[in-house]
GROMACS .gro file of C-alpha atoms in nm:
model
  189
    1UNK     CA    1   2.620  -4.913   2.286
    2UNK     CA    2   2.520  -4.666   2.000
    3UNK     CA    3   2.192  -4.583   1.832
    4UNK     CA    4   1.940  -4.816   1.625
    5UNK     CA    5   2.098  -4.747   1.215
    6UNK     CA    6   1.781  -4.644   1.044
    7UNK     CA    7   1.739  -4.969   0.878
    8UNK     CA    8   1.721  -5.139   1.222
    9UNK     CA    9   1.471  -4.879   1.331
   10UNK     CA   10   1.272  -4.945   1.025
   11UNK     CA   11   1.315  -5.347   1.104
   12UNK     CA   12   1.227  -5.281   1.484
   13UNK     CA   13   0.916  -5.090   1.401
   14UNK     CA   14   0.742  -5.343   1.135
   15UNK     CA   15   0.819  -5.620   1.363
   16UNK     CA   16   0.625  -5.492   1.668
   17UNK     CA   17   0.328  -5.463   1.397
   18UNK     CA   18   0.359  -5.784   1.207
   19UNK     CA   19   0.196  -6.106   1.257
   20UNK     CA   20   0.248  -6.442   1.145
   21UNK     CA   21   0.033  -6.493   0.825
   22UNK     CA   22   0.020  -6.133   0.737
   23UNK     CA   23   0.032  -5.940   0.424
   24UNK     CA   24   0.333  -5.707   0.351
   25UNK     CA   25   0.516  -5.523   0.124
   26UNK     CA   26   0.832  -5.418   0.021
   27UNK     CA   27   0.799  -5.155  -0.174
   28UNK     CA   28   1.130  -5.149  -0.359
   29UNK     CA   29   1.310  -5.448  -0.344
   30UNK     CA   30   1.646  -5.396  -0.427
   31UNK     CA   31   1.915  -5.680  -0.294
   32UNK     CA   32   1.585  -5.865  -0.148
   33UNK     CA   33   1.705  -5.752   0.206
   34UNK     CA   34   1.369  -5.604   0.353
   35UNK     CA   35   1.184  -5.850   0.114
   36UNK     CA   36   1.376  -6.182   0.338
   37UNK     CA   37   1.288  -6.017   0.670
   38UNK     CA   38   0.899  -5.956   0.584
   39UNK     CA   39   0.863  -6.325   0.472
   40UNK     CA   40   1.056  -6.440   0.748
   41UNK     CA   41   0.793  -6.200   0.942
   42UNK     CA   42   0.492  -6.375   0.804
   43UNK     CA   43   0.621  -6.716   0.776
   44UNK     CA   44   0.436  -6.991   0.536
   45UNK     CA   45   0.049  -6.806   0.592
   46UNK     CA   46   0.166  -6.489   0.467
   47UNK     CA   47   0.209  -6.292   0.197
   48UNK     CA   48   0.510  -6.070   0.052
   49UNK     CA   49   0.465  -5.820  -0.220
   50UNK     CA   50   0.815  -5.664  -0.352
   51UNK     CA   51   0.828  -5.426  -0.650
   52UNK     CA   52   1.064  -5.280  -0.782
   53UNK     CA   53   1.132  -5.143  -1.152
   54UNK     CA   54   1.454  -5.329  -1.257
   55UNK     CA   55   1.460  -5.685  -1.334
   56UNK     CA   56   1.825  -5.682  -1.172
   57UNK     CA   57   1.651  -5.596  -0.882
   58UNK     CA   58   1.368  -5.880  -0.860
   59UNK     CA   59   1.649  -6.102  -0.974
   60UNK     CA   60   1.875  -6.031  -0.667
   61UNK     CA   61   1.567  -6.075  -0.434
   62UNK     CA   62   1.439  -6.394  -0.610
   63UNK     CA   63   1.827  -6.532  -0.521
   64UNK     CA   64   1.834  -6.452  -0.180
   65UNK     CA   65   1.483  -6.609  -0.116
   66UNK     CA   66   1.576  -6.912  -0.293
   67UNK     CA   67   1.872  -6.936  -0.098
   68UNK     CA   68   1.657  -6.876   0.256
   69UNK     CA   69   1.431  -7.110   0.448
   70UNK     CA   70   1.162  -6.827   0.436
   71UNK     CA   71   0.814  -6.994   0.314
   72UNK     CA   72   0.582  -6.697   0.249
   73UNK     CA   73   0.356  -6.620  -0.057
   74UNK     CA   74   0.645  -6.431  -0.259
   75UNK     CA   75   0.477  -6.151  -0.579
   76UNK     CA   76   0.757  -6.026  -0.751
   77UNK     CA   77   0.590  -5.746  -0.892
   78UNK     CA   78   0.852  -5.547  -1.227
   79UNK     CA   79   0.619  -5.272  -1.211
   80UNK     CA   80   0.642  -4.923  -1.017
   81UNK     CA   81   0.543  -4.912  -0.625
   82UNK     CA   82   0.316  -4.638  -0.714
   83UNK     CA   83   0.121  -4.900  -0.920
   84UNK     CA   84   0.088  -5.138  -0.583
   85UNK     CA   85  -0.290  -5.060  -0.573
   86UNK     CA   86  -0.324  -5.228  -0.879
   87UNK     CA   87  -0.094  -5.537  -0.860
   88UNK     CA   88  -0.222  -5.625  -0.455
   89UNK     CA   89  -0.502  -5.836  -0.492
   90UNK     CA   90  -0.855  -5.710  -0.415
   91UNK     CA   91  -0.910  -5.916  -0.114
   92UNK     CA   92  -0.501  -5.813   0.009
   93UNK     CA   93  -0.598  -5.431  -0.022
   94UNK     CA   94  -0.666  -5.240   0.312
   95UNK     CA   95  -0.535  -5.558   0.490
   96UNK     CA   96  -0.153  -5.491   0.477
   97UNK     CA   97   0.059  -5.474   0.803
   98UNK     CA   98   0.339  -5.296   0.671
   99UNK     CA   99   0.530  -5.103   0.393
  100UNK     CA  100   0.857  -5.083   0.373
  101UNK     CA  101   1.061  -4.850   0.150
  102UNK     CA  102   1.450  -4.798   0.127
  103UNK     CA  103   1.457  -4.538  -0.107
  104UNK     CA  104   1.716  -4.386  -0.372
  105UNK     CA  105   1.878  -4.632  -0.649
  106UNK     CA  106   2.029  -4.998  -0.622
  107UNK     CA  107   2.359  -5.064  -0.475
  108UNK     CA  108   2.639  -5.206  -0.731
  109UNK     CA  109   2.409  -5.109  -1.064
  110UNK     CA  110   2.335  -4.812  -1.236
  111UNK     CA  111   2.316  -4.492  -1.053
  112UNK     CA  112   2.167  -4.274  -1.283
  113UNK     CA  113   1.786  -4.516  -1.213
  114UNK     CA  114   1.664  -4.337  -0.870
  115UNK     CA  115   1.345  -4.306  -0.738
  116UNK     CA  116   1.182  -3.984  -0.777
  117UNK     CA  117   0.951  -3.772  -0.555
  118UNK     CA  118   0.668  -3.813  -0.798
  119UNK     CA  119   0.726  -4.166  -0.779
  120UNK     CA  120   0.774  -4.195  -0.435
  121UNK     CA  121   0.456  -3.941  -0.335
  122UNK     CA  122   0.244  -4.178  -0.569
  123UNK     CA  123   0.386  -4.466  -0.380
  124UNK     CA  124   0.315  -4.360  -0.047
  125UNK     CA  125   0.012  -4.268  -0.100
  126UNK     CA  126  -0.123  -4.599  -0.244
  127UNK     CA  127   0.074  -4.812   0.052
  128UNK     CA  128  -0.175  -4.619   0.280
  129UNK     CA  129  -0.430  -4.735   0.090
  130UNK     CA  130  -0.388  -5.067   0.107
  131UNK     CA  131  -0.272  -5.106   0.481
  132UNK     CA  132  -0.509  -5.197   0.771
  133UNK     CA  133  -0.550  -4.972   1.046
  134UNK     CA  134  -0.261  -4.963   1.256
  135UNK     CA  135  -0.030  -5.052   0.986
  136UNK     CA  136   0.271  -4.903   0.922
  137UNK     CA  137   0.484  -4.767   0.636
  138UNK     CA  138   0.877  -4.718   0.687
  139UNK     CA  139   1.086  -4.495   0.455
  140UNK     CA  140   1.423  -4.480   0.457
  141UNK     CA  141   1.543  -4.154   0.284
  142UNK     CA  142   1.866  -4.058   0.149
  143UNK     CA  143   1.954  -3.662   0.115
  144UNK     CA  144   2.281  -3.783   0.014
  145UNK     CA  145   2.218  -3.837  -0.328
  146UNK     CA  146   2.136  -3.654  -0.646
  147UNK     CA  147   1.802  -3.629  -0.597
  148UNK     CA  148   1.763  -3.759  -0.269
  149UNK     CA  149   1.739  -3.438  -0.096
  150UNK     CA  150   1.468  -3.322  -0.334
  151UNK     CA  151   1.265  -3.664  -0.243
  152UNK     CA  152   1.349  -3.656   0.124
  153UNK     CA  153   1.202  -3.320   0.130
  154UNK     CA  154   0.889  -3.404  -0.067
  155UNK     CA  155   0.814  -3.706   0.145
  156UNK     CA  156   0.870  -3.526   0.440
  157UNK     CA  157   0.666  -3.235   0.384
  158UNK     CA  158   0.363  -3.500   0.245
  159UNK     CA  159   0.385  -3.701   0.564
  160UNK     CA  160   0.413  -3.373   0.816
  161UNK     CA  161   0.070  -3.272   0.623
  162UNK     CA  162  -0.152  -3.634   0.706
  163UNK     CA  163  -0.422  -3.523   0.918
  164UNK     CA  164  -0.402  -3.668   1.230
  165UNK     CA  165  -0.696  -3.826   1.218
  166UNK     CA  166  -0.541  -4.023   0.969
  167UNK     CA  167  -0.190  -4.085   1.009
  168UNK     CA  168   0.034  -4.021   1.270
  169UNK     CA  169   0.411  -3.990   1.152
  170UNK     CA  170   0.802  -3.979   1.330
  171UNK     CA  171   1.136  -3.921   1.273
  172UNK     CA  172   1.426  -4.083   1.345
  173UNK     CA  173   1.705  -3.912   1.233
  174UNK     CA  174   2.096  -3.832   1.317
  175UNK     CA  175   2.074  -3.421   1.382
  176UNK     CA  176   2.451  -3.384   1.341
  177UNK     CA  177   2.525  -3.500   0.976
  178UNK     CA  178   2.220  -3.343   0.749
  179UNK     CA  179   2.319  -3.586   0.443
  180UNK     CA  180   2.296  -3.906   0.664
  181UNK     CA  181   2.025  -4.142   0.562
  182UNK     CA  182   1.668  -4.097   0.828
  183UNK     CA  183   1.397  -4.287   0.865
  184UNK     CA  184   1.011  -4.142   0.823
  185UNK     CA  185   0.722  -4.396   0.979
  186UNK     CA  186   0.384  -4.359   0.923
  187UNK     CA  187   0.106  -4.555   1.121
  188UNK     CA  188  -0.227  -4.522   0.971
  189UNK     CA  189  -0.508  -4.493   1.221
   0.00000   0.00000   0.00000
């Protein structure tokens, strides 16, 4: 039996942390993967917030929803996940369980659309706003990527400086292959 993938990690932690009836987020949608396990997660009482900058993107994720028995509160949100502050409603802010984000561009479009580290920095930064304590944000990084070794390193370095008092963060990561995909979790205090 091998290792967790990182995506399984990332699954693994938000569902010891997530509740029936919860709030969540998906912080870049993508193929509506994450977005189908957090409202599966939550169930009919809860709440799913997915963003994500291309329409393809919301598209995909409105399809597979539509196509699952998942019930939750679904916000498509085309906007940036550094603009989540903004789009969660006021009584949904500092209430969140978790934050998920897979990171880099959408499979099967157009490769040239990434995230960016300015992006992503923003982004991170407002999903620990808007989490409870004891929440928890998941980031899957790829270094593999044009540009993904320049955001992996920026998210990194931002997470390794959260004061503790704060934040506490991990890494679960493959230390043979430095372009493989790793996970970063963050559980606010």
């Amino acid at each position: 039996m091998g290792f967790l993938s990182v995506l399984s990690m990332a699954h693994k932690l938000v569902k010891e942390r997530v509740s029936p009836g919860d709030t969540v987020i998906d912080a870049t949608c993508g193929n509506g993967v994450d977005t189908l396990f957090l409202a599966e997660l939550v169930g009919p009482r809860g709440t799913v917030y997915a963003f994500d900058i291309q329409e393809e993107a919301l598209e995909r994720t409105r399809q597979r929803l539509n196509d699952s028995a998942a019930g939750a509160a679904l916000h498509l949100v085309h906007a940036s996940h550094a603009d989540m502050v903004e789009q969660i409603s006021a009584d949904g802010r500092g209430k969140a369980a978790a934050a998920m984000f897979n990171l880099g561009y959408l499979p099967g479009a157009d490769q040239s659309v990434i995230t960016t580290p300015d992006g992503t920095l923003a982004a991170l930064k407002a999903a620990l706003a808007v989490l409870r304590p004891s929440g928890i944000v998941t980031v899957v990084l790829y270094p593999g990527h044009p540009g993904g070794a320049e955001e992996a390193d920026a998210a990194l370095q931002w997470a390794s400086s959260l004061p503790q008092s704060l934040a506490q963060t991990v890494l679960y990561r493959m230390a043979q292959k430095a372009e493989a995909p790793y996970l970063l979790a963050i559980e606010k205090r």
